[in-house]
Coordinates of C-alpha atoms and ligand atoms in Angstrom, one line a residue:
M824 CA 91.1 161.7 48.7
I825 CA 90.2 161.8 45.0
K826 CA 87.6 159.3 44.3
F827 CA 86.2 158.2 40.8
A828 CA 83.1 156.1 40.9
K829 CA 84.4 154.0 38.3
F830 CA 87.8 153.9 36.6
Y831 CA 88.6 152.7 32.9
I832 CA 92.2 152.4 32.1
T833 CA 94.0 150.7 29.1
T834 CA 97.4 150.2 27.8
P835 CA 98.2 150.4 24.1
I836 CA 97.4 147.2 22.3
F837 CA 100.9 145.8 21.4
Y838 CA 102.1 144.7 17.9
V839 CA 102.6 141.0 17.7
N840 CA 105.5 141.2 15.3
A841 CA 107.8 140.2 18.2
E842 CA 107.5 138.9 21.9
P843 CA 107.1 141.3 24.8
H844 CA 110.2 143.2 26.1
I845 CA 110.6 145.4 29.3
G846 CA 109.2 148.4 27.4
H847 CA 106.0 146.8 26.7
A848 CA 106.2 145.3 30.4
Y849 CA 106.6 148.8 31.7
T850 CA 103.3 150.1 30.3
A851 CA 101.6 147.0 31.6
I852 CA 102.9 147.3 35.1
A853 CA 102.3 151.0 35.5
T854 CA 98.7 150.5 34.2
D855 CA 98.4 147.6 36.7
I856 CA 99.5 149.7 39.5
L857 CA 96.9 152.4 38.8
A858 CA 94.3 149.7 38.3
R859 CA 95.1 148.0 41.6
W860 CA 95.3 151.3 43.5
H861 CA 91.8 152.5 42.2
R862 CA 90.6 148.9 43.2
L863 CA 92.1 149.3 46.7
K864 CA 89.9 152.6 47.1
G865 CA 86.8 150.6 46.5
E866 CA 86.2 151.9 42.8
D867 CA 84.6 149.8 40.1
V868 CA 87.7 149.3 37.8
L869 CA 88.1 148.1 34.3
F870 CA 91.6 147.6 33.0
V871 CA 92.1 146.5 29.5
T872 CA 95.1 145.4 27.4
G873 CA 95.4 143.3 24.4
T874 CA 97.3 142.8 20.9
D875 CA 97.3 144.7 17.8
E876 CA 97.3 142.0 15.0
H877 CA 97.0 143.6 11.5
G878 CA 99.1 145.5 9.2
E879 CA 102.1 144.9 7.0
K880 CA 104.7 144.7 9.7
I881 CA 103.1 141.5 11.3
E882 CA 102.4 140.1 8.0
K883 CA 106.1 140.3 7.1
A884 CA 107.2 139.0 10.5
A885 CA 105.1 136.0 9.9
E886 CA 106.6 135.4 6.5
A887 CA 110.1 135.8 8.0
A888 CA 109.1 133.1 10.7
S889 CA 107.8 130.7 7.7
K890 CA 104.4 130.6 9.4
T891 CA 100.9 131.6 8.2
T892 CA 99.9 134.9 9.6
K893 CA 97.2 133.4 11.7
E894 CA 99.4 130.8 13.3
F895 CA 102.0 133.6 14.0
V896 CA 99.7 136.1 15.5
D897 CA 98.2 133.5 17.7
E898 CA 101.5 132.4 19.0
V899 CA 102.9 135.9 19.7
S900 CA 99.8 137.1 21.2
A901 CA 99.8 134.2 23.7
T902 CA 103.3 135.2 24.7
F903 CA 102.0 138.6 25.7
K904 CA 99.2 137.1 27.6
N905 CA 101.5 134.7 29.3
A906 CA 104.0 137.4 30.1
W907 CA 101.1 139.6 31.7
K908 CA 100.0 136.5 33.8
K909 CA 103.6 135.9 34.9
L910 CA 104.1 139.6 35.9
N911 CA 100.9 139.8 37.9
I912 CA 99.1 142.1 35.5
S913 CA 95.6 142.2 36.8
N914 CA 93.8 142.9 33.6
D915 CA 89.9 142.3 33.3
D916 CA 90.1 141.5 29.6
F917 CA 92.5 141.1 26.9
I918 CA 91.4 142.1 23.5
R919 CA 92.7 141.0 20.0
T920 CA 92.1 143.0 17.0
T921 CA 91.6 139.7 15.0
E922 CA 88.6 138.7 17.0
E923 CA 85.1 139.1 15.6
R924 CA 83.9 141.4 18.5
H925 CA 86.5 143.9 17.4
K926 CA 85.7 143.6 13.7
K927 CA 82.1 144.2 14.1
I928 CA 82.5 147.5 16.2
V929 CA 85.2 148.6 13.6
K930 CA 82.6 148.4 11.0
E931 CA 80.1 150.4 13.1
I932 CA 82.2 153.0 14.0
I933 CA 83.4 153.6 10.5
E934 CA 79.8 153.5 9.2
K935 CA 79.1 156.3 11.7
V936 CA 82.0 158.5 10.8
N937 CA 80.9 158.0 7.0
G938 CA 77.4 158.8 8.2
N939 CA 78.8 162.1 9.4
G940 CA 80.1 163.0 6.0
D941 CA 83.8 162.5 7.1
I942 CA 84.9 159.9 4.8
Y943 CA 85.9 160.5 1.0
K944 CA 87.6 158.7 -1.8
G945 CA 91.0 160.1 -3.1
F946 CA 94.4 159.5 -4.3
Y947 CA 97.3 159.1 -1.7
E948 CA 101.0 159.6 -2.9
G949 CA 103.6 159.6 -0.1
Y950 CA 105.9 157.6 2.1
Y951 CA 105.0 155.0 4.5
C952 CA 106.9 153.5 7.3
T953 CA 106.2 150.1 8.1
G954 CA 107.9 150.2 11.4
C955 CA 105.6 152.9 12.7
E956 CA 102.7 151.6 10.4
S957 CA 102.2 155.3 9.4
F958 CA 102.5 157.9 6.7
K959 CA 105.4 160.0 6.8
T960 CA 105.5 163.7 5.9
E961 CA 108.5 165.4 4.0
T962 CA 109.4 167.1 7.4
E963 CA 109.4 163.7 9.3
I964 CA 111.8 162.3 7.1
V965 CA 115.6 162.6 7.8
D966 CA 118.0 161.7 5.1
G967 CA 115.4 159.8 3.2
K968 CA 114.7 157.7 6.4
C969 CA 112.2 157.3 9.2
P970 CA 114.4 158.6 12.4
D971 CA 112.8 155.8 14.6
H972 CA 113.4 153.0 12.1
P973 CA 116.4 153.9 10.2
N974 CA 117.1 150.3 9.0
L975 CA 113.9 150.1 7.2
K976 CA 113.3 151.3 3.8
L977 CA 110.4 153.7 3.3
K978 CA 107.8 152.8 1.0
L979 CA 106.4 155.1 -1.7
L980 CA 102.7 154.6 -1.9
K981 CA 100.6 155.8 -4.9
E982 CA 97.1 154.5 -4.6
E983 CA 93.5 155.3 -4.3
T984 CA 92.6 155.5 -0.8
Y985 CA 89.6 156.6 1.4
F986 CA 90.4 159.6 3.6
F987 CA 89.2 160.8 6.9
R988 CA 88.5 164.5 7.3
L989 CA 91.0 165.0 10.1
S990 CA 91.4 168.6 9.1
K991 CA 87.9 169.4 9.9
Y992 CA 88.6 168.7 13.7
Q993 CA 91.5 171.3 14.1
D994 CA 89.5 173.6 16.1
Q995 CA 87.7 171.1 18.3
L996 CA 90.8 169.6 19.2
L997 CA 92.5 172.9 20.2
E998 CA 89.4 173.5 22.1
L999 CA 89.6 170.2 23.8
Y1000 CA 93.2 170.7 25.0
K1001 CA 92.2 174.1 26.2
K1002 CA 89.4 173.2 28.4
N1003 CA 90.7 170.0 29.7
P1004 CA 94.3 170.6 30.8
D1005 CA 94.5 166.9 31.9
F1006 CA 93.8 165.4 28.4
L1007 CA 97.4 165.9 27.4
S1008 CA 99.5 164.5 30.3
P1009 CA 102.0 164.9 31.6
K1010 CA 102.0 168.5 31.0
F1011 CA 105.4 168.8 29.5
R1012 CA 104.2 166.7 26.4
A1013 CA 101.4 169.1 25.6
P1014 CA 103.1 171.8 23.7
E1015 CA 104.5 169.5 21.1
I1016 CA 101.0 168.3 20.2
I1017 CA 99.2 171.6 20.6
N1018 CA 101.8 173.2 18.3
R1019 CA 101.6 170.5 15.6
V1020 CA 97.8 170.7 15.4
K1021 CA 98.0 174.5 15.3
E1022 CA 100.1 174.2 12.2
G1023 CA 97.3 172.6 10.6
L1024 CA 96.0 169.0 10.1
K1025 CA 95.9 167.0 6.9
D1026 CA 93.1 164.5 6.2
L1027 CA 94.3 161.0 7.0
S1028 CA 94.4 158.1 4.6
I1029 CA 92.6 155.3 6.2
T1030 CA 92.7 152.5 3.7
R1031 CA 95.4 150.5 2.0
Q1032 CA 94.8 148.8 -1.2
K1033 CA 97.8 146.3 -1.7
L1034 CA 97.7 144.5 1.6
E1035 CA 96.0 141.3 2.5
W1036 CA 96.3 141.2 6.4
G1037 CA 93.5 143.5 7.9
I1038 CA 90.0 144.2 8.1
P1039 CA 88.3 144.8 4.9
F1040 CA 87.2 148.5 4.6
P1041 CA 83.4 148.3 5.6
L1042 CA 82.5 150.8 2.8
D1043 CA 84.6 149.2 0.1
E1044 CA 85.9 145.6 0.5
S1045 CA 88.4 146.0 -2.3
H1046 CA 90.5 148.1 0.4
V1047 CA 91.9 147.3 3.9
T1048 CA 91.3 149.5 6.8
Y1049 CA 94.4 151.3 8.1
V1050 CA 95.8 149.4 11.1
W1051 CA 95.9 152.4 13.2
V1052 CA 92.5 153.6 12.6
E1053 CA 90.9 150.2 13.5
A1054 CA 93.5 149.5 16.4
L1055 CA 92.3 152.8 18.4
I1056 CA 88.6 151.4 18.2
N1057 CA 89.9 148.6 20.4
Y1058 CA 89.2 150.7 23.5
I1059 CA 85.4 150.6 22.7
S1060 CA 85.1 147.3 21.1
V1061 CA 86.2 145.7 24.1
L1062 CA 83.2 147.3 25.7
G1063 CA 80.8 145.9 23.2
G1064 CA 80.7 149.3 21.3
P1065 CA 78.6 152.1 21.9
N1066 CA 75.4 150.0 22.6
G1067 CA 77.4 147.6 25.0
K1068 CA 76.6 147.3 28.5
L1069 CA 80.2 147.9 29.6
F1070 CA 80.3 150.8 27.5
K1071 CA 77.4 152.6 29.2
K1072 CA 79.2 151.9 32.5
F1073 CA 82.7 152.5 31.7
W1074 CA 82.9 154.9 28.9
P1075 CA 84.6 157.5 28.5
A1076 CA 88.1 155.9 29.4
D1077 CA 89.7 157.8 32.5
V1078 CA 93.3 157.0 31.3
H1079 CA 94.8 155.7 28.1
L1080 CA 98.3 155.1 29.2
V1081 CA 100.8 155.0 26.3
G1082 CA 104.3 155.6 25.3
K1083 CA 105.4 158.8 24.0
E1084 CA 106.0 157.8 20.4
I1085 CA 102.2 157.1 19.9
N1086 CA 101.1 160.2 21.6
W1087 CA 99.9 161.9 18.4
F1088 CA 97.6 158.8 17.5
H1089 CA 95.9 158.9 20.9
S1090 CA 95.8 162.7 21.4
V1091 CA 94.8 163.9 17.9
I1092 CA 93.6 161.0 15.7
W1093 CA 91.5 159.1 18.3
P1094 CA 89.7 162.1 19.6
A1095 CA 88.8 163.2 16.2
Q1096 CA 87.4 159.7 15.3
L1097 CA 85.4 159.9 18.6
M1098 CA 84.2 163.5 17.7
S1099 CA 83.1 162.2 14.3
A1100 CA 81.4 159.1 15.6
G1101 CA 79.5 161.5 18.2
L1102 CA 81.0 159.7 21.2
E1103 CA 82.4 161.1 24.4
L1104 CA 86.3 161.7 24.8
P1105 CA 88.7 160.0 27.0
K1106 CA 89.7 162.1 30.2
T1107 CA 93.4 161.7 30.1
V1108 CA 96.0 160.5 27.6
F1109 CA 99.2 159.9 29.5
S1110 CA 102.3 159.5 27.6
H1111 CA 105.3 158.0 29.4
G1112 CA 109.0 158.1 28.3
W1113 CA 111.1 155.4 26.7
W1114 CA 113.7 152.9 28.0
T1115 CA 116.8 152.3 26.2
V1116 CA 119.3 149.5 27.5
E1117 CA 122.9 150.8 28.1
G1118 CA 122.2 153.9 26.1
Q1119 CA 120.9 152.1 23.0
K1120 CA 117.4 151.5 21.5
M1121 CA 116.2 147.8 22.3
S1122 CA 116.2 146.0 19.1
K1123 CA 116.4 142.3 17.8
S1124 CA 119.2 143.3 15.4
L1125 CA 121.5 144.7 18.4
G1126 CA 120.7 141.7 20.3
N1127 CA 119.8 143.8 23.5
V1128 CA 116.2 143.1 23.9
I1129 CA 115.4 142.5 27.6
D1130 CA 112.8 139.8 28.0
P1131 CA 110.9 140.8 31.4
V1132 CA 109.8 137.1 31.9
K1133 CA 113.3 135.9 32.1
L1134 CA 114.3 138.8 34.2
A1135 CA 111.4 138.0 36.8
E1136 CA 112.4 134.4 36.7
K1137 CA 116.1 135.3 37.5
Y1138 CA 115.3 137.7 40.3
S1139 CA 111.5 138.2 41.1
V1140 CA 108.4 139.6 39.5
D1141 CA 108.4 142.3 42.2
A1142 CA 111.9 143.0 41.7
V1143 CA 111.2 143.8 38.0
R1144 CA 108.0 145.9 39.0
Y1145 CA 109.9 147.8 41.6
F1146 CA 113.0 148.6 39.4
L1147 CA 110.9 149.8 36.4
I1148 CA 108.7 152.4 38.3
R1149 CA 111.5 153.4 40.9
E1150 CA 114.5 153.9 38.6
T1151 CA 113.2 156.7 36.5
P1152 CA 110.5 159.3 37.4
F1153 CA 107.3 158.2 35.7
G1154 CA 106.8 160.1 32.4
E1155 CA 110.4 160.6 31.7
D1156 CA 112.8 158.2 29.7
G1157 CA 114.8 155.6 31.5
E1158 CA 117.9 153.6 31.1
Y1159 CA 118.1 149.9 32.0
S1160 CA 121.2 148.1 32.9
E1161 CA 121.6 145.0 35.2
K1162 CA 124.1 146.8 37.2
K1163 CA 121.3 149.5 38.3
F1164 CA 118.8 146.7 38.6
I1165 CA 120.9 144.9 41.1
E1166 CA 121.7 148.1 42.9
R1167 CA 118.1 148.8 43.3
I1168 CA 117.1 145.4 44.6
N1169 CA 120.2 145.3 47.1
G1170 CA 119.9 149.0 48.4
E1171 CA 116.2 149.2 48.6
L1172 CA 114.1 146.0 48.4
V1173 CA 116.7 144.0 50.6
A1174 CA 118.0 146.7 52.8
D1175 CA 114.7 148.7 53.5
L1176 CA 111.7 146.7 53.0
G1177 CA 113.1 143.0 53.4
N1178 CA 115.3 143.9 56.4
L1179 CA 112.2 145.6 58.2
V1180 CA 109.9 143.1 57.9
Y1181 CA 112.4 140.3 59.0
R1182 CA 113.4 142.3 62.0
V1183 CA 109.8 143.1 63.0
L1184 CA 108.8 139.5 62.5
S1185 CA 111.9 138.2 64.4
L1186 CA 111.0 140.5 67.4
A1187 CA 107.4 139.6 67.5
E1188 CA 107.8 135.8 67.3
K1189 CA 110.1 135.9 70.3
F1190 CA 108.0 138.0 72.4
D1191 CA 105.4 136.4 74.6
G1192 CA 104.0 139.3 76.4
K1193 CA 100.9 141.6 75.5
I1194 CA 101.4 143.3 72.0
E1195 CA 99.4 146.5 72.6
G1196 CA 100.5 150.3 72.7
K1197 CA 99.9 153.9 71.4
P1198 CA 100.4 154.4 67.7
E1199 CA 103.6 156.3 67.4
L1200 CA 104.4 156.2 63.7
E1201 CA 101.0 157.2 62.1
S1202 CA 102.1 160.8 61.8
K1203 CA 104.9 159.7 59.5
L1204 CA 102.4 158.7 56.9
D1205 CA 100.4 160.8 54.6
V1206 CA 98.2 158.6 52.5
K1207 CA 96.4 161.6 51.1
K1208 CA 99.6 162.8 49.7
I1209 CA 100.2 159.3 48.2
D1210 CA 96.6 159.1 46.8
K1211 CA 97.0 162.5 45.2
L1212 CA 100.2 161.5 43.6
I1213 CA 98.8 158.4 42.3
S1214 CA 95.7 160.2 40.8
E1215 CA 98.0 162.4 39.1
I1216 CA 99.9 159.3 37.8
K1217 CA 103.2 160.4 39.5
L1218 CA 103.8 156.7 40.3
T1219 CA 107.5 157.0 41.1
D1220 CA 106.8 160.1 43.6
A1221 CA 104.2 158.1 45.2
L1222 CA 106.3 155.0 45.6
L1223 CA 109.0 157.3 47.1
E1224 CA 106.5 158.6 49.7
I1225 CA 105.6 155.0 50.6
W1226 CA 109.3 154.2 50.7
S1227 CA 109.9 157.1 53.1
F1228 CA 107.5 155.7 55.5
I1229 CA 109.3 152.2 55.4
R1230 CA 112.5 154.1 56.2
A1231 CA 110.9 156.0 58.9
T1232 CA 109.8 152.8 60.4
N1233 CA 113.4 151.2 60.2
K1234 CA 114.6 154.5 61.9
Y1235 CA 112.0 153.9 64.7
V1236 CA 113.5 150.4 65.3
N1237 CA 117.0 151.8 65.5
E1238 CA 116.2 154.6 67.8
N1239 CA 114.0 152.5 70.3
E1240 CA 116.6 149.6 70.3
P1241 CA 114.0 147.0 71.2
W1242 CA 116.5 144.5 71.9
K1243 CA 117.3 146.6 75.0
L1244 CA 113.6 146.5 76.1
K1245 CA 111.4 144.4 78.1
G1246 CA 107.9 143.9 79.3
K1247 CA 105.2 146.7 78.5
E1248 CA 107.8 148.9 76.5
L1249 CA 108.8 146.1 74.3
G1250 CA 105.0 145.3 73.7
N1251 CA 104.5 149.0 72.7
V1252 CA 107.2 149.0 70.1
I1253 CA 106.3 145.7 68.7
Y1254 CA 102.7 146.7 68.6
N1255 CA 103.6 149.9 66.6
L1256 CA 105.9 147.9 64.2
L1257 CA 103.3 145.3 63.5
E1258 CA 100.7 147.8 62.7
T1259 CA 103.1 149.7 60.7
T1260 CA 103.9 146.7 58.7
R1261 CA 100.6 145.6 58.1
V1262 CA 99.7 149.0 56.8
I1263 CA 103.0 149.1 54.6
A1264 CA 101.8 145.8 53.0
I1265 CA 98.5 147.6 52.0
L1266 CA 100.5 150.6 50.5
I1267 CA 102.9 148.5 48.4
S1268 CA 100.2 146.0 47.3
S1269 CA 99.6 147.9 44.0
Y1270 CA 103.2 148.0 43.3
L1271 CA 104.5 144.8 44.8
P1272 CA 101.5 142.6 44.9
E1273 CA 103.3 139.2 45.6
T1274 CA 105.5 140.9 48.3
A1275 CA 102.2 142.3 49.8
E1276 CA 100.6 139.1 49.9
R1277 CA 103.6 137.5 51.6
I1278 CA 103.8 140.0 54.3
S1279 CA 100.1 139.7 55.0
Q1280 CA 100.7 135.9 55.5
Q1281 CA 103.7 136.3 57.8
L1282 CA 101.7 138.6 59.8
G1283 CA 98.7 136.3 60.0
T1284 CA 96.4 139.2 58.8
K1285 CA 94.1 139.8 55.8
P1286 CA 95.5 142.1 53.0
G1287 CA 93.0 144.8 53.4
T1288 CA 92.0 148.0 51.5
L1289 CA 92.8 151.5 51.8
K1290 CA 90.2 151.8 54.3
D1291 CA 92.3 149.6 56.7
V1292 CA 95.1 152.1 56.4
K1293 CA 94.8 153.2 60.1
F1294 CA 96.3 152.3 63.3
G1295 CA 94.1 150.0 65.3
K1296 CA 94.5 146.9 67.3
F1297 CA 96.8 144.5 65.8
A1298 CA 95.0 141.3 65.3
G1299 CA 97.3 138.9 63.5
K1300 CA 99.0 135.9 64.4
V1301 CA 102.8 136.2 63.5
K1302 CA 104.7 133.4 61.6
K1303 CA 108.0 134.5 60.3
G1304 CA 108.8 133.1 56.7
K1305 CA 111.7 133.3 54.5
Y1306 CA 113.3 136.6 53.7
L1307 CA 111.3 138.6 51.1
F1308 CA 114.2 139.6 49.0
T1309 CA 117.7 138.0 48.9
K1310 CA 120.8 139.9 48.3
I1311 CA 122.5 139.5 44.8
E1312 CA 126.2 139.3 45.0
Ligands
ME8_284 O1 102.6 151.0 18.9 N1 110.2 152.0 26.5 O2 102.5 148.9 19.5 P1 103.9 148.5 20.1 C1 109.1 152.2 27.0 N2 100.2 148.5 18.2 N3 107.8 151.9 26.6 C2 107.8 151.1 25.5 C3 109.0 150.7 24.8 C4 110.3 151.2 25.4 N4 111.5 150.9 24.9 N5 108.9 150.0 23.7 C5 107.5 149.8 23.8 C6 101.9 150.0 19.0 N6 106.9 150.5 24.7 C7 100.6 149.8 18.5 C8 99.6 150.6 19.6 S1 97.3 151.2 20.4 C9 95.7 151.4 19.8 C10 98.2 150.7 19.2 C11 105.5 150.5 25.1 O3 103.8 146.9 20.3 C12 104.9 151.8 25.1 O4 103.7 152.0 25.8 O5 104.9 149.1 19.1 C13 104.5 152.1 23.5 O6 103.6 152.9 23.4 C14 104.0 150.6 23.3 O7 104.8 149.7 24.1 C15 104.1 150.3 21.8 O8 103.9 149.1 21.5

């Protein structure tokens, strides 16, 4: 098994211009699964998420809501925090870029970068997309618009600005990608970044003049720090900065999990910033795909935004977690529809897992003989393979592997026909089923934490860690509860 002594993983920090939808929840859930799995292995895990609260987009959203910006960001940030709690996201910290602890480290890093001669004053003329909170080059503009935000008008900026010498890092970045093939993950997303970097990097404007809502630029307070440049620093400000105790223990990040649309910021700008500040680089930036809803981009104006909390309240938290990870191979794009969602619940959570646990516990509860025997299902399980897949962030493949063990166990019930057995033979089958169910609870606990806990309760066993994934004596006291999942008509 691949073991890390410590494991530091992050989600992007989410913009607080609107409440979380299933796209945001997707990243939080995937990160949570990785964090939980590494904890299960006994590693020292730090899992951080949070909110990105500066910039024009948020300033405007507050205005539209007739609230002060501070009031507005406090409210929306709280909806993220609450949503993550509801979805059983086990983050260790939640950072907000409006916090003093963040601002302090932003200042420190920018001063370091400046000390390295990488910041200079100049003049910027070009287009800016408020939706992306980013500068757009001619080649990125299609029909006068940002292809990702066609409803927004591009803004022509002509202002004095400070630049970061991004161009200086072109060779070092290419070297990084070459030497560390895992840095750009998954592999199929690497060529796009590498080719763009090869084409040449322009220095990056890192301040804005005509903006109120942001962190004053530490080198010149008549400017505001460009939101992306300070937001990326969250990954180390949450550790207390380069001199923080947590930094010494957890930096560099093992995985920055992000959506594909912000890969560039994480794979190019962030490492260049770190190189300039003389800090170690993260090990992996993993960019997953995007969810659409019935073929369309989720948007307020289309009214098709799926609220993950409401979905969890309607079905269950674990149904949401399961669907998002199972439906589409992790890394690729996915498409949500309620029909597909219900099919997964009925066909897999109810029919495979729920049904198995109910059958096993019903048999065990009725049986008054000795529950003992020889392990017969162990060979159907390859934990090393599951662990390897999760280490490679192949979350869907790993889940499928766990599921095939669940299906093999159901098959074992059908083949052994325990309802026809008695005495020692029945005791042996029940022993196998109980031990297997206990092991399944451990294996699914990262994906479906609530379900895993309910299974452990019904088995009367302790939840356990990966060390307990081996077949021993079954030592629980079985008490069948309600069905884990109910069929949706
Ligand atoms: O970009 N499908 O924040 P953001 C899948 N603040 N994932 C989605 C998604 C979708 N339809 N929509 C959003 C920002 N996401 C910056 C990040 S980090 C220093 C700053 C997920 O609120 C995905 O992870 O726009 C994406 O990268 C992230 O939410 C963007 O959230």
